Amino acid sequence: MGKKRVYEFAKEKNVESKKIIEKAKEIGIDYKSHMSTMDDSDLDKLNKALSAKSAPAPTNQPAKNKTQDSRGNNQQSTNKNKSNNSVRQQTNTSKENRTNADKSQNSKGQNNIQTQNRATKKPNNTQSKNTQKTSQEPTVQKRTTDEQQKQQLQQSKKRRSSRQHRGINGGPAGRKRKGKKNQQQSQATPTPRKARELPKVLEYTDGNTVAEIAKKIHREPAEIVKKLFLMGVVATQNQSLDKDTIELLATDYGIETEEKVQVDLTDFDTFFNQEVVEENLVTRPATVTIMGHVDHGKTTLLDTLRHTNVTEGEAGGITQHIGAYQVEEKGKLITFLDTPGHAAFTTMRARGADITDIAIIVVAADDGVMPQTIEAINHAKAAEVPIIVAVNKVDKPGANPDRVMQELTEYELIPEDWGGDTIFVQISALFNKNLDELLDMILLVAEIEELKADPKRPALGSVIEARLDRAKGPIATLLVQEGTLSQGDPIVVGNAFGRVRTMTNDKGRRVKQATPSTPVEITGLNIAPQAGDRFVVFEDEKTARQVGESRATAANEAKRSTTNKVTLENLFESLEEGELKEVNVIIKADVQGSVEALASSLQKIEVEGVKVNIIHTGVGAINESDVTLASASSAIIIGFNVRPTVQANESANREEVDIRTHRVIYNAIDEIEAAMTGMLDPEFEEQVTGQATVRETYSVSKVGTIAGCFVNDGVIKRNSSVRLVRNGIVQYEGELSSLKRFKDDAKEVRTGFECGITIEGYNDIKVDDIVEAFEMVEIER
Ligand SMILES: Nc1nc2c(ncn2[C@@H]2O[C@H](COP(=O)(O)OP(=O)(O)OP(=O)(O)O)[C@@H](O)[C@H]2O)c(=O)[nH]1
């Protein structure tokens, strides 16, 4: 048996928990609430203190307690102030009452959707907090409270007396009238309920209302209201109660409790992380994404596979582009995602859809490892997806597969023959050479990965593609990840909802069911979702609609409030809260040497066991793909002597990815370390005000180089600092020495206008250079 709680002790002593808390306080013991546990020594002290004072033990009659306890009442009344606000709202007018009832009804409906504990906290808060607040409460409020209290007492009294006088016909109508105009009167004539036996166990959920609890234990809500009142909690019938209060109430009735934890249906993680039923698991096809550098043959490979390995029996079917398709090899299916490239892959991941089981990295044997090959590898690694390397175009005269293999060893992709564990297949996508072997290897990896799913549970999965069709309405291609999707299923897809009206497979055939790893195009949604959204099937359409609508509302709200993306500002908090085990970082720099220097220094930082994890590095401007990767992996991007492209900037703003650019390595390291230790000083932040492109340059003796520019974004101000960027790499950072419109000095020049610029102490300006103007702005913390 664990330690005694205050309320248990109070019960033993037949006094209110509050009294015990007060008494404890008098002798220097501070209990936060009636749920606080009590030490043996404290128990002793309290026992002594209580017996010393109240030799005549308090009686077991709550009513008596109440009248005796004028001081306690005082406290109670203050306690009530807060909750009474809501109480008043609910009882003042009938209309309000209904609205509130509706609301609570609503929230009750949504109980399935969202666990509520806002309201439930109230009684508890009031109990613990209000003690100090007493003197600050406005008197008017106090009076109202007292009145309210009086009213309640009157009501319960009337009810009591009416019970004695009323005949059988009081009936349920008495209860129904409650809350209507003649509240007092109607409440005075409630139904005489036979005191049914209490249940042994009270099954409740955090946030149940007084009325709900009353129903569960076969008691009048008024009785509960009264009991609560005596415990120092003022609540109306429609008020939600928190867990502690419900448990306390149950203890008071001498019944056990069992909390039914509500599942938040709007949180799809609950479904996706649901425990598996081992015996239902069956092997499912692998889902494969093809990635690689431009022109290395991704599309050709997808096309050849699609046309040569059509599922038996399906030949002749018109292949549909639905965003994914399945091929058959040795009687087993493989699902290929039709949009090649790591951008699509990571965008999906950023939206929460981790659907790729295996990544094929295509490298052209005549071209070798290229920047996007490396990006693709890092994107696959960040997603912890097994990689198969397809060395393509081996038919070409200049093909050198060995060189590709050699180059890839640098990225820890080492062929099995060389002692590594990466599968390499030499193929010609164009001439369909060795594609069977590639498929075999996919099956092999799939087998090793033991890809399994439970086709028996309600279906869930992700959106591969979605669009709005004029004739058919919203259309979405879904990849079933678990369960079996059936025509007619009520479904929520992202923030859209509906019923699966039609299902079409990748061969253009209507199907009635789709098992795990099968892509199908569906209609029947209210709006088009987005690629990467996840879907869940529900039991009935009503729930689906509720969940869909709540998700849409929540998404809108989330859009307005901040997201929980990792930034240097919130890094420390995230680390403190234990959310982060490592800090993901992407490094982009002007030269490889800087990348390495920065990477090795950052990796040495370790703050309380949390380390920096570099997920991608590269030379050149920070691009959109870096931002997508950062967004999907909650990473921070550090640019050294490089700048983000316009698209990358836009995308970073949208995705709330933190990009930090530096020109001194030490500063970059310092900043990360400071952020990790919570010592970051983010009072000022650089804000780019505008960008201009150099269209012409003029050399003027004594003045230097004048750049004839066109402002393509924002505004260039005379007093802004500027940096000169060439091909994404910062050439110079300094101040403007002049800003002119035609011959005149200008204070600022806005988008769409031309201007003449000279930079202080810098003349090496070239056509197509970008002049970026920025200011240091104080930011709110
Ligand atoms: N000789 C030869 N050419 C190939 C092979 N595979 C692809 N090609 C050719 O390489 C070129 C580029 O192929 P794609 O399949 O479009 O390359 P990709 O990687 O999809 O290119 P992006 O979509 O631009 O990223 C095309 O002209 C193909 O015909 C191959 O195995 N052998």
mmCIF file of N, CA and C and ligand atoms in Angstrom, residues 290-304 340-341 362 364 366 372 391-397 427-433, ligand 1:
data_model
loop_
_atom_site.group_PDB
_atom_site.id
_atom_site.type_symbol
_atom_site.label_atom_id
_atom_site.label_comp_id
_atom_site.label_asym_id
_atom_site.label_seq_id
_atom_site.Cartn_x
_atom_site.Cartn_y
_atom_site.Cartn_z
ATOM 1 N N ILE A 290 12.746 5.925 -56.567
ATOM 2 C CA ILE A 290 13.970 6.008 -57.368
ATOM 3 C C ILE A 290 14.513 7.427 -57.303
ATOM 4 N N MET A 291 15.798 7.550 -56.963
ATOM 5 C CA MET A 291 16.395 8.878 -56.848
ATOM 6 C C MET A 291 17.713 8.912 -57.609
ATOM 7 N N GLY A 292 18.228 10.103 -57.798
ATOM 8 C CA GLY A 292 19.521 10.228 -58.468
ATOM 9 C C GLY A 292 19.663 11.569 -59.138
ATOM 10 N N HIS A 293 20.812 11.765 -59.770
ATOM 11 C CA HIS A 293 21.108 13.046 -60.404
ATOM 12 C C HIS A 293 20.282 13.203 -61.699
ATOM 13 N N VAL A 294 20.139 14.436 -62.117
ATOM 14 C CA VAL A 294 19.409 14.755 -63.352
ATOM 15 C C VAL A 294 19.976 13.950 -64.526
ATOM 16 N N ASP A 295 19.100 13.411 -65.328
ATOM 17 C CA ASP A 295 19.472 12.708 -66.560
ATOM 18 C C ASP A 295 20.213 11.398 -66.349
ATOM 19 N N HIS A 296 20.222 10.895 -65.136
ATOM 20 C CA HIS A 296 20.929 9.633 -64.934
ATOM 21 C C HIS A 296 20.050 8.424 -65.267
ATOM 22 N N GLY A 297 18.782 8.709 -65.594
ATOM 23 C CA GLY A 297 17.931 7.620 -66.099
ATOM 24 C C GLY A 297 16.812 7.174 -65.173
ATOM 25 N N LYS A 298 16.392 8.018 -64.253
ATOM 26 C CA LYS A 298 15.336 7.630 -63.292
ATOM 27 C C LYS A 298 14.016 7.348 -64.019
ATOM 28 N N THR A 299 13.630 8.308 -64.870
ATOM 29 C CA THR A 299 12.346 8.162 -65.556
ATOM 30 C C THR A 299 12.375 6.971 -66.496
ATOM 31 N N THR A 300 13.496 6.809 -67.187
ATOM 32 C CA THR A 300 13.624 5.682 -68.111
ATOM 33 C C THR A 300 13.467 4.368 -67.350
ATOM 34 N N LEU A 301 14.101 4.297 -66.192
ATOM 35 C CA LEU A 301 14.018 3.074 -65.395
ATOM 36 C C LEU A 301 12.574 2.802 -64.974
ATOM 37 N N LEU A 302 11.905 3.855 -64.502
ATOM 38 C CA LEU A 302 10.502 3.688 -64.082
ATOM 39 C C LEU A 302 9.629 3.231 -65.255
ATOM 40 N N ASP A 303 9.875 3.839 -66.429
ATOM 41 C CA ASP A 303 9.070 3.501 -67.605
ATOM 42 C C ASP A 303 9.311 2.071 -68.042
ATOM 43 N N THR A 304 10.580 1.682 -68.116
ATOM 44 C CA THR A 304 10.883 0.328 -68.574
ATOM 45 C C THR A 304 10.266 -0.696 -67.622
ATOM 46 N N PRO A 340 10.075 10.415 -59.410
ATOM 47 C CA PRO A 340 11.435 10.144 -58.973
ATOM 48 C C PRO A 340 12.032 11.369 -58.293
ATOM 49 N N GLY A 341 13.118 11.156 -57.603
ATOM 50 C CA GLY A 341 13.856 12.291 -57.041
ATOM 51 C C GLY A 341 13.669 12.450 -55.554
ATOM 52 N N VAL A 362 20.033 5.918 -58.571
ATOM 53 C CA VAL A 362 20.501 5.673 -59.937
ATOM 54 C C VAL A 362 21.714 6.558 -60.200
ATOM 55 N N ALA A 364 24.502 7.291 -63.299
ATOM 56 C CA ALA A 364 24.888 6.967 -64.680
ATOM 57 C C ALA A 364 26.375 6.613 -64.707
ATOM 58 N N ASP A 366 28.378 6.642 -67.002
ATOM 59 C CA ASP A 366 29.249 7.487 -67.828
ATOM 60 C C ASP A 366 29.434 8.879 -67.209
ATOM 61 N N GLN A 372 23.562 15.915 -57.031
ATOM 62 C CA GLN A 372 22.255 15.408 -56.604
ATOM 63 C C GLN A 372 22.293 13.937 -56.214
ATOM 64 N N VAL A 391 23.646 1.173 -61.001
ATOM 65 C CA VAL A 391 24.607 1.853 -61.870
ATOM 66 C C VAL A 391 24.048 1.722 -63.289
ATOM 67 N N ASN A 392 23.597 2.835 -63.816
ATOM 68 C CA ASN A 392 22.829 2.802 -65.063
ATOM 69 C C ASN A 392 23.714 3.144 -66.271
ATOM 70 N N LYS A 393 23.128 2.943 -67.409
ATOM 71 C CA LYS A 393 23.748 3.257 -68.697
ATOM 72 C C LYS A 393 25.060 2.497 -68.912
ATOM 73 N N VAL A 394 25.095 1.250 -68.414
ATOM 74 C CA VAL A 394 26.335 0.485 -68.578
ATOM 75 C C VAL A 394 26.550 0.098 -70.043
ATOM 76 N N ASP A 395 25.490 0.296 -70.850
ATOM 77 C CA ASP A 395 25.619 0.001 -72.285
ATOM 78 C C ASP A 395 26.446 1.054 -72.998
ATOM 79 N N LYS A 396 26.592 2.192 -72.393
ATOM 80 C CA LYS A 396 27.257 3.309 -73.079
ATOM 81 C C LYS A 396 28.761 3.064 -73.189
ATOM 82 N N PRO A 397 29.338 3.520 -74.304
ATOM 83 C CA PRO A 397 30.762 3.282 -74.514
ATOM 84 C C PRO A 397 31.638 3.847 -73.389
ATOM 85 N N ILE A 427 22.961 -1.801 -64.530
ATOM 86 C CA ILE A 427 21.799 -1.948 -65.414
ATOM 87 C C ILE A 427 21.883 -1.033 -66.643
ATOM 88 N N SER A 428 21.022 -1.339 -67.585
ATOM 89 C CA SER A 428 20.758 -0.384 -68.645
ATOM 90 C C SER A 428 19.245 -0.229 -68.682
ATOM 91 N N ALA A 429 18.803 0.895 -68.168
ATOM 92 C CA ALA A 429 17.358 1.111 -68.091
ATOM 93 C C ALA A 429 16.768 1.194 -69.475
ATOM 94 N N LEU A 430 17.529 1.799 -70.381
ATOM 95 C CA LEU A 430 17.029 1.991 -71.746
ATOM 96 C C LEU A 430 16.887 0.667 -72.481
ATOM 97 N N PHE A 431 17.830 -0.210 -72.266
ATOM 98 C CA PHE A 431 17.811 -1.481 -73.004
ATOM 99 C C PHE A 431 17.337 -2.661 -72.148
ATOM 100 N N ASN A 432 16.726 -2.333 -71.040
ATOM 101 C CA ASN A 432 16.153 -3.345 -70.173
ATOM 102 C C ASN A 432 17.164 -4.434 -69.808
ATOM 103 N N LYS A 433 18.345 -4.015 -69.489
ATOM 104 C CA LYS A 433 19.381 -5.000 -69.144
ATOM 105 C C LYS A 433 19.520 -5.083 -67.621
HETATM 106 N N1 LIG B 1 22.298 4.667 -73.303
HETATM 107 C C1 LIG B 1 21.459 4.779 -72.317
HETATM 108 N N2 LIG B 1 20.739 5.897 -72.155
HETATM 109 C C2 LIG B 1 19.899 5.973 -71.135
HETATM 110 C C3 LIG B 1 19.759 4.921 -70.214
HETATM 111 N N3 LIG B 1 18.863 5.300 -69.300
HETATM 112 C C4 LIG B 1 18.458 6.529 -69.621
HETATM 113 N N4 LIG B 1 19.077 6.944 -70.731
HETATM 114 C C5 LIG B 1 18.911 8.213 -71.403
HETATM 115 O O1 LIG B 1 19.344 9.240 -70.544
HETATM 116 C C6 LIG B 1 18.527 10.407 -70.731
HETATM 117 C C7 LIG B 1 17.965 10.841 -69.435
HETATM 118 O O2 LIG B 1 17.134 9.852 -68.932
HETATM 119 P P1 LIG B 1 15.918 10.138 -67.974
HETATM 120 O O3 LIG B 1 15.295 8.848 -67.670
HETATM 121 O O4 LIG B 1 15.078 11.211 -68.514
HETATM 122 O O5 LIG B 1 16.714 10.683 -66.739
HETATM 123 P P2 LIG B 1 16.151 11.229 -65.394
HETATM 124 O O6 LIG B 1 17.115 10.852 -64.347
HETATM 125 O O7 LIG B 1 14.755 10.811 -65.220
HETATM 126 O O8 LIG B 1 16.251 12.767 -65.640
HETATM 127 P P3 LIG B 1 15.432 13.943 -64.934
HETATM 128 O O9 LIG B 1 13.986 13.574 -64.999
HETATM 129 O O10 LIG B 1 15.771 15.131 -65.747
HETATM 130 O O11 LIG B 1 15.949 14.031 -63.548
HETATM 131 C C8 LIG B 1 17.448 10.013 -71.740
HETATM 132 O O12 LIG B 1 17.831 10.471 -72.980
HETATM 133 C C9 LIG B 1 17.462 8.504 -71.703
HETATM 134 O O13 LIG B 1 17.107 7.937 -72.932
HETATM 135 C C10 LIG B 1 20.529 3.741 -70.410
HETATM 136 O O14 LIG B 1 20.467 2.776 -69.663
HETATM 137 N N5 LIG B 1 21.353 3.740 -71.468
#
